[in-house]
mmCIF file of C-alpha atoms in Angstrom:
data_model
loop_
_atom_site.group_PDB
_atom_site.id
_atom_site.type_symbol
_atom_site.label_atom_id
_atom_site.label_comp_id
_atom_site.label_asym_id
_atom_site.label_seq_id
_atom_site.Cartn_x
_atom_site.Cartn_y
_atom_site.Cartn_z
ATOM 1 C CA MET P 1 -7.822 -15.777 11.707
ATOM 2 C CA THR P 2 -10.938 -16.167 9.619
ATOM 3 C CA THR P 3 -11.389 -12.485 8.893
ATOM 4 C CA GLY P 4 -7.809 -11.596 8.014
ATOM 5 C CA TRP P 5 -7.381 -9.085 10.817
ATOM 6 C CA ASN P 6 -7.851 -9.067 14.557
ATOM 7 C CA THR P 7 -9.273 -6.007 16.289
ATOM 8 C CA HIS P 8 -9.279 -7.604 19.745
ATOM 9 C CA PRO P 9 -5.814 -8.970 20.574
ATOM 10 C CA PRO P 10 -5.392 -10.948 23.809
ATOM 11 C CA GLN P 11 -5.376 -8.687 26.851
ATOM 12 C CA SER P 12 -3.938 -11.171 29.341
ATOM 13 C CA GLY P 13 -0.321 -12.080 29.929
ATOM 14 C CA PRO P 14 2.781 -9.922 29.376
ATOM 15 C CA PRO P 15 2.549 -6.996 26.941
ATOM 16 C CA ALA P 16 2.884 -8.129 23.346
ATOM 17 C CA ALA P 17 5.824 -6.960 21.276
ATOM 18 C CA GLU P 18 5.191 -4.336 18.633
ATOM 19 C CA HIS P 19 3.455 -6.107 15.753
ATOM 20 C CA LEU P 20 4.042 -5.186 12.145
ATOM 21 C CA PRO P 21 0.976 -5.762 9.961
ATOM 22 C CA GLU P 22 1.436 -8.875 7.854
ATOM 23 C CA LEU P 23 0.435 -9.618 4.266
ATOM 24 C CA ASP P 24 -0.325 -13.113 2.983
ATOM 25 C CA VAL P 25 -0.197 -13.689 -0.771
ATOM 26 C CA PRO P 26 0.214 -17.145 -2.331
ATOM 27 C CA PRO P 27 3.249 -17.864 -4.543
ATOM 28 C CA PRO P 28 2.979 -16.678 -8.151
ATOM 29 C CA GLY P 29 1.039 -19.105 -10.335
ATOM 30 C CA ARG P 30 -0.594 -19.334 -13.714
ATOM 31 C CA GLN P 31 -2.908 -16.463 -14.645
ATOM 32 C CA ARG P 32 -5.567 -16.358 -17.314
ATOM 33 C CA ARG P 33 -4.270 -14.096 -20.057
ATOM 34 C CA TRP P 34 -7.666 -12.587 -20.818
ATOM 35 C CA THR P 35 -8.044 -11.448 -17.202
ATOM 36 C CA VAL P 36 -4.536 -9.981 -17.317
ATOM 37 C CA LEU P 37 -5.371 -8.172 -20.542
ATOM 38 C CA LEU P 38 -8.591 -6.677 -19.114
ATOM 39 C CA ARG P 39 -7.533 -6.491 -15.455
ATOM 40 C CA TRP P 40 -8.072 -2.776 -14.828
ATOM 41 C CA LEU P 41 -11.294 -2.724 -16.815
ATOM 42 C CA LEU P 42 -12.624 -5.649 -14.778
ATOM 43 C CA LEU P 43 -11.595 -3.893 -11.570
ATOM 44 C CA LEU P 44 -13.261 -0.584 -12.452
ATOM 45 C CA PRO P 45 -16.284 -1.258 -10.144
ATOM 46 C CA GLN P 46 -13.833 -2.133 -7.353
ATOM 47 C CA PHE P 47 -11.927 1.123 -7.858
ATOM 48 C CA ILE P 48 -15.167 3.103 -7.549
ATOM 49 C CA VAL P 49 -16.159 1.291 -4.344
ATOM 50 C CA THR P 50 -12.707 1.655 -2.761
ATOM 51 C CA ALA P 51 -12.657 5.364 -3.644
ATOM 52 C CA LEU P 52 -15.995 5.926 -1.900
ATOM 53 C CA LEU P 53 -14.972 3.813 1.073
ATOM 54 C CA GLY P 54 -11.673 5.698 1.174
ATOM 55 C CA VAL P 55 -13.530 8.961 1.807
ATOM 56 C CA ALA P 56 -15.442 7.305 4.645
ATOM 57 C CA ALA P 57 -12.221 5.794 6.025
ATOM 58 C CA PHE P 58 -10.566 9.227 6.006
ATOM 59 C CA LEU P 59 -13.398 10.742 8.040
ATOM 60 C CA VAL P 60 -13.468 7.777 10.435
ATOM 61 C CA THR P 61 -9.690 8.087 10.870
ATOM 62 C CA ILE P 62 -10.111 11.690 11.985
ATOM 63 C CA VAL P 63 -12.659 10.611 14.593
ATOM 64 C CA GLY P 64 -10.358 7.748 15.580
ATOM 65 C CA TRP P 65 -7.447 10.163 16.041
ATOM 66 C CA PHE P 66 -9.352 12.151 18.665
ATOM 67 C CA ALA P 67 -10.521 8.965 20.354
ATOM 68 C CA ALA P 68 -7.000 7.476 20.397
ATOM 69 C CA LEU P 69 -5.570 10.721 21.731
ATOM 70 C CA PHE P 70 -7.790 10.466 24.805
ATOM 71 C CA GLN P 71 -8.140 6.692 25.211
ATOM 72 C CA GLY P 72 -4.701 5.542 24.075
ATOM 73 C CA ARG P 73 -6.230 3.130 21.544
ATOM 74 C CA LEU P 74 -8.785 3.023 18.752
ATOM 75 C CA PRO P 75 -12.356 2.185 19.790
ATOM 76 C CA ALA P 76 -13.290 -1.348 18.704
ATOM 77 C CA GLY P 77 -15.910 -0.227 16.167
ATOM 78 C CA ILE P 78 -13.534 2.185 14.457
ATOM 79 C CA ALA P 79 -10.727 -0.382 14.382
ATOM 80 C CA GLU P 80 -13.141 -2.940 12.919
ATOM 81 C CA PHE P 81 -14.218 -0.634 10.091
ATOM 82 C CA LEU P 82 -10.735 0.637 9.251
ATOM 83 C CA GLY P 83 -9.267 -2.869 9.417
ATOM 84 C CA GLY P 84 -11.975 -4.171 7.119
ATOM 85 C CA TYR P 85 -11.451 -1.339 4.660
ATOM 86 C CA LEU P 86 -7.674 -1.873 4.621
ATOM 87 C CA ALA P 87 -8.082 -5.619 4.026
ATOM 88 C CA TYR P 88 -10.522 -4.973 1.177
ATOM 89 C CA GLU P 89 -8.399 -2.235 -0.409
ATOM 90 C CA THR P 90 -5.282 -4.432 -0.192
ATOM 91 C CA ARG P 91 -7.046 -7.268 -2.008
ATOM 92 C CA VAL P 92 -8.067 -4.875 -4.789
ATOM 93 C CA ALA P 93 -4.535 -3.445 -5.023
ATOM 94 C CA SER P 94 -3.029 -6.956 -5.128
ATOM 95 C CA SER P 95 -5.331 -7.910 -7.975
ATOM 96 C CA ALA P 96 -4.614 -4.667 -9.853
ATOM 97 C CA MET P 97 -0.868 -5.261 -9.511
ATOM 98 C CA LEU P 98 -1.277 -8.836 -10.851
ATOM 99 C CA LEU P 99 -0.155 -10.570 -7.660
ATOM 100 C CA VAL P 100 -3.214 -12.841 -7.878
ATOM 101 C CA ASP P 101 -5.626 -13.803 -10.615
ATOM 102 C CA ARG P 102 -8.641 -14.258 -8.360
ATOM 103 C CA TYR P 103 -11.220 -11.454 -8.473
ATOM 104 C CA PRO P 104 -11.663 -9.762 -5.072
ATOM 105 C CA PRO P 105 -15.142 -10.022 -3.536
ATOM 106 C CA PHE P 106 -17.119 -6.903 -2.616
ATOM 107 C CA SER P 107 -16.683 -7.676 1.061
ATOM 108 C CA PHE P 108 -14.567 -6.674 4.024
ATOM 109 C CA GLU P 109 -14.364 -10.310 5.092
ATOM 110 C CA GLY P 110 -13.114 -11.672 1.766
ATOM 111 C CA GLN P 111 -13.871 -15.255 2.716
ATOM 112 C CA GLY P 112 -11.878 -17.674 0.581
ATOM 113 C CA HIS P 113 -9.776 -15.004 -1.109
ATOM 114 C CA PRO P 114 -6.039 -15.832 -1.096
ATOM 115 C CA VAL P 115 -4.880 -12.319 -0.134
ATOM 116 C CA ARG P 116 -5.122 -11.751 3.624
ATOM 117 C CA ILE P 117 -3.721 -9.232 6.071
ATOM 118 C CA GLU P 118 -3.134 -9.566 9.785
ATOM 119 C CA LEU P 119 -3.606 -6.585 12.066
ATOM 120 C CA ARG P 120 -3.373 -6.414 15.834
ATOM 121 C CA PRO P 121 -4.610 -2.994 16.949
ATOM 122 C CA GLY P 122 -3.669 -2.329 20.536
ATOM 123 C CA GLU P 123 -2.336 0.305 22.900
ATOM 124 C CA LEU P 124 -1.026 3.490 21.268
ATOM 125 C CA ASN P 125 1.435 6.056 22.532
ATOM 126 C CA ARG P 126 -0.607 9.259 22.918
ATOM 127 C CA LEU P 127 2.402 11.433 22.048
ATOM 128 C CA ALA P 128 2.928 9.440 18.833
ATOM 129 C CA VAL P 129 -0.770 9.846 18.052
ATOM 130 C CA LEU P 130 -0.572 13.600 18.630
ATOM 131 C CA PHE P 131 2.349 13.968 16.216
ATOM 132 C CA ARG P 132 1.218 11.238 13.808
ATOM 133 C CA LEU P 133 1.165 13.540 10.771
ATOM 134 C CA VAL P 134 4.726 14.688 11.439
ATOM 135 C CA LEU P 135 5.986 11.155 12.058
ATOM 136 C CA MET P 136 4.343 9.979 8.830
ATOM 137 C CA ILE P 137 6.223 12.411 6.581
ATOM 138 C CA PRO P 138 9.333 10.276 5.838
ATOM 139 C CA VAL P 139 7.397 7.076 5.167
ATOM 140 C CA MET P 140 4.746 9.006 3.242
ATOM 141 C CA ILE P 141 7.463 10.284 0.892
ATOM 142 C CA VAL P 142 8.830 6.769 0.387
ATOM 143 C CA THR P 143 5.337 5.378 -0.238
ATOM 144 C CA SER P 144 4.606 8.127 -2.761
ATOM 145 C CA LEU P 145 7.846 7.406 -4.622
ATOM 146 C CA LEU P 146 7.013 3.706 -4.692
ATOM 147 C CA GLN P 147 3.575 4.395 -6.126
ATOM 148 C CA TYR P 148 4.938 6.794 -8.750
ATOM 149 C CA GLY P 149 7.653 4.319 -9.708
ATOM 150 C CA LEU P 150 5.364 1.299 -9.818
ATOM 151 C CA GLY P 151 2.947 3.280 -11.955
ATOM 152 C CA ALA P 152 5.754 4.111 -14.376
ATOM 153 C CA VAL P 153 6.928 0.514 -14.773
ATOM 154 C CA SER P 154 3.652 -1.365 -14.247
ATOM 155 C CA TRP P 155 2.975 -1.584 -17.989
ATOM 156 C CA VAL P 156 6.222 -3.541 -18.408
ATOM 157 C CA PHE P 157 5.199 -5.975 -15.653
ATOM 158 C CA TRP P 158 1.751 -6.227 -17.241
ATOM 159 C CA LEU P 159 3.226 -7.068 -20.648
ATOM 160 C CA ILE P 160 5.566 -9.697 -19.183
ATOM 161 C CA THR P 161 2.712 -11.347 -17.294
ATOM 162 C CA LEU P 162 0.484 -11.237 -20.357
ATOM 163 C CA VAL P 163 3.112 -12.951 -22.533
ATOM 164 C CA LEU P 164 4.236 -15.550 -19.992
ATOM 165 C CA GLY P 165 0.848 -16.177 -18.389
ATOM 166 C CA ARG P 166 2.417 -15.747 -14.951
ATOM 167 C CA MET P 167 4.446 -13.189 -13.027
ATOM 168 C CA PRO P 168 8.183 -13.991 -12.761
ATOM 169 C CA VAL P 169 9.398 -14.533 -9.203
ATOM 170 C CA PRO P 170 11.652 -11.401 -9.033
ATOM 171 C CA VAL P 171 8.842 -9.191 -10.347
ATOM 172 C CA PHE P 172 6.376 -10.797 -7.938
ATOM 173 C CA GLY P 173 8.724 -10.194 -5.010
ATOM 174 C CA ALA P 174 9.301 -6.533 -5.880
ATOM 175 C CA VAL P 175 5.598 -5.804 -6.384
ATOM 176 C CA ALA P 176 4.652 -7.687 -3.202
ATOM 177 C CA ALA P 177 7.239 -5.652 -1.275
ATOM 178 C CA VAL P 178 5.676 -2.415 -2.510
ATOM 179 C CA VAL P 179 2.118 -3.568 -1.769
ATOM 180 C CA ARG P 180 3.100 -4.730 1.733
ATOM 181 C CA PHE P 181 4.983 -1.526 2.556
ATOM 182 C CA ARG P 182 2.052 0.547 1.327
ATOM 183 C CA MET P 183 -0.357 -1.507 3.456
ATOM 184 C CA ARG P 184 1.855 -1.018 6.522
ATOM 185 C CA TYR P 185 1.960 2.721 5.875
ATOM 186 C CA GLN P 186 -1.839 2.869 5.642
ATOM 187 C CA ALA P 187 -2.207 0.835 8.835
ATOM 188 C CA TYR P 188 0.132 3.221 10.649
ATOM 189 C CA ALA P 189 -1.661 6.279 9.272
ATOM 190 C CA MET P 190 -5.022 4.882 10.434
ATOM 191 C CA MET P 191 -3.543 4.024 13.867
ATOM 192 C CA LEU P 192 -4.254 0.334 13.406
ATOM 193 C CA THR P 193 -0.711 -0.322 14.589
ATOM 194 C CA SER P 194 1.969 1.439 16.577
ATOM 195 C CA ALA P 195 4.684 -0.195 14.462
ATOM 196 C CA TYR P 196 6.425 2.190 12.090
ATOM 197 C CA PRO P 197 6.475 0.847 8.488
ATOM 198 C CA LYS P 198 9.721 -0.951 7.707
ATOM 199 C CA ARG P 199 11.360 -3.839 5.815
ATOM 200 C CA LEU P 200 10.737 -2.591 2.302
ATOM 201 C CA PHE P 201 13.459 -4.931 1.033
ATOM 202 C CA GLY P 202 11.911 -7.987 2.607
ATOM 203 C CA ASP P 203 12.506 -10.038 5.724
ATOM 204 C CA GLY P 204 15.704 -11.827 6.569
ATOM 205 C CA PRO P 205 15.796 -15.394 7.877
ATOM 206 C CA PRO P 206 16.137 -15.827 11.651
ATOM 207 C CA VAL P 207 19.640 -15.038 12.864
ATOM 208 C CA GLY P 208 21.883 -18.076 12.563
ATOM 209 C CA LEU P 209 19.322 -20.055 10.562
ATOM 210 C CA GLU P 210 19.046 -20.717 6.885
ATOM 211 C CA ALA P 211 15.807 -19.771 5.172
ATOM 212 C CA ALA P 212 13.817 -22.911 4.429
ATOM 213 C CA PRO P 213 11.772 -23.030 1.226
ATOM 214 C CA ALA P 214 8.083 -22.557 1.912
ATOM 215 C CA PRO P 215 5.578 -25.233 0.920
ATOM 216 C CA ALA P 216 3.759 -24.655 -2.348
ATOM 217 C CA ALA P 217 0.498 -23.747 -0.631
ATOM 218 C CA ALA P 218 2.081 -21.439 1.974
ATOM 219 C CA SER P 219 2.170 -17.673 1.948
ATOM 220 C CA ALA P 220 4.904 -16.290 -0.286
ATOM 221 C CA THR P 221 5.058 -13.065 1.709
ATOM 222 C CA ARG P 222 5.357 -14.285 5.303
ATOM 223 C CA PRO P 223 8.260 -14.070 5.498
ATOM 224 C CA LEU P 224 8.953 -12.053 2.372
ATOM 225 C CA LEU P 225 12.384 -13.192 1.229
ATOM 226 C CA LEU P 226 13.658 -11.180 -1.727
ATOM 227 C CA GLY P 227 16.527 -12.246 -3.926
ATOM 228 C CA THR P 228 18.989 -9.789 -5.429
ATOM 229 C CA PRO P 229 16.995 -9.308 -8.684
ATOM 230 C CA ALA P 230 13.850 -8.419 -6.718
ATOM 231 C CA LYS P 231 15.759 -5.967 -4.514
ATOM 232 C CA VAL P 232 17.262 -4.341 -7.603
ATOM 233 C CA LEU P 233 13.752 -3.945 -9.020
ATOM 234 C CA VAL P 234 12.622 -2.238 -5.804
ATOM 235 C CA VAL P 235 15.522 0.217 -6.145
ATOM 236 C CA VAL P 236 14.579 0.809 -9.801
ATOM 237 C CA ILE P 237 10.985 1.502 -8.743
ATOM 238 C CA LEU P 238 12.205 4.047 -6.183
ATOM 239 C CA VAL P 239 14.464 5.768 -8.712
ATOM 240 C CA LEU P 240 11.700 5.882 -11.312
ATOM 241 C CA GLY P 241 9.366 7.254 -8.661
ATOM 242 C CA LEU P 242 11.811 10.020 -7.859
ATOM 243 C CA GLY P 243 12.028 10.918 -11.536
ATOM 244 C CA ALA P 244 8.271 10.759 -12.072
ATOM 245 C CA ALA P 245 7.636 12.913 -9.015
ATOM 246 C CA GLY P 246 10.092 15.501 -10.277
ATOM 247 C CA VAL P 247 8.471 15.622 -13.705
ATOM 248 C CA SER P 248 4.939 15.952 -12.310
ATOM 249 C CA GLN P 249 5.807 18.628 -9.748
ATOM 250 C CA THR P 250 4.404 22.056 -10.508
ATOM 251 C CA VAL P 251 7.123 24.507 -11.542
ATOM 252 C CA GLN P 252 7.346 28.249 -11.960
ATOM 253 C CA VAL P 253 8.245 29.575 -15.388
ATOM 254 C CA ARG P 254 9.008 33.195 -15.980
ATOM 255 C CA GLU P 255 8.137 34.333 -19.495
ATOM 256 C CA GLU P 256 9.740 37.471 -20.850
ATOM 257 C CA ARG P 257 7.268 39.874 -22.473
ATOM 258 C CA TRP P 258 7.941 43.212 -24.126
ATOM 259 C CA ASP P 259 5.784 46.172 -23.120
ATOM 260 C CA PRO P 260 6.450 49.326 -25.264
ATOM 261 C CA SER P 261 5.521 51.658 -22.405
ATOM 262 C CA THR P 262 7.459 50.026 -19.561
ATOM 263 C CA GLY P 263 10.074 47.915 -21.291
ATOM 264 C CA ALA P 264 10.677 44.224 -20.784
ATOM 265 C CA GLY P 265 8.828 42.555 -17.923
ATOM 266 C CA THR P 266 8.405 39.101 -16.496
ATOM 267 C CA VAL P 267 5.106 37.320 -15.930
ATOM 268 C CA PRO P 268 5.016 34.190 -13.746
ATOM 269 C CA ILE P 269 3.140 31.285 -15.320
ATOM 270 C CA ARG P 270 2.270 28.072 -13.457
ATOM 271 C CA THR P 271 2.620 24.889 -15.447
ATOM 272 C CA SER P 272 2.432 21.270 -14.396
#
C-alpha cells in the first residue's frame, strides 16, 4: 500500500479474518551520532504538531464513536483522518525511540519514509463499540506501564546507541515491541480495528515451520521475532513501569499537628 494504511478494505468475497494492525520498521542500521545526540531537540516541532493533531484526533474519535455505534463501522472520512494521524504519530514515536535515523516528514502520507503501518478498518461489533472504554482498561494499563518503563530506561538505550552508532538487536526488538503494541492500542481505541491489542512479546513462526531469516531490506517487525534477551528487556520495561507508576501516583499523607486548644489533630496533605 502506498499510503501505509487502507481505509477501504475489499468488500467482496468471504468475510476477512480479524486483522491486527501491522508495523513495518527496517532492521537496525547505522545512525548518525549527532542526530542521536540531538534527537529530541530535532523532533521538538514534530512533538508540537502531534500534540495539536492529537487533540483533533480525540474529538474526531468521539464523533466516530457515535457514528460507529449506529453504522457498525467508522465513516470513511473519519477513518482516513485517524489512520493518517496514527501513521504520522507512529513515525514520530519510532524516530524518538531511535528505531530509525530518518527524520519523519510533516505528512500523513509519509512517502518514502521507512516506518509504515497497515490498517484495515472494517465492520465493528456495536456492543464492543458501546463498551469500548471498559474493554480498553486492561490494555490501557499495560500500555501505560510500558510507556512509564520505556521512559525510565530510554536514557540507557540512548547512551548505548550514541556510543555504538547503532541500536543493538535485542534493544531494537524490545523497543519495536513496545511501539507496535502502543500503536495497536491506539488503533483499537480509535476504532480503526476490531482486533484487541496482543502479541507484546512478538510473533511466533508458523506452526511446524522454522523462522527463516528476513532479507536485509525487509521489514524487521513483520513478523516481529524476539529473542530471549529482547523478551527479558520487555519484562524489565514492564517492571520499571510498575515502579515508576507507583512512585508518581498521588498519595495521602497525614501530618500530625499540635493545637493547644483542641490537642493533637491530623491534617491531610496531598503530595505527588
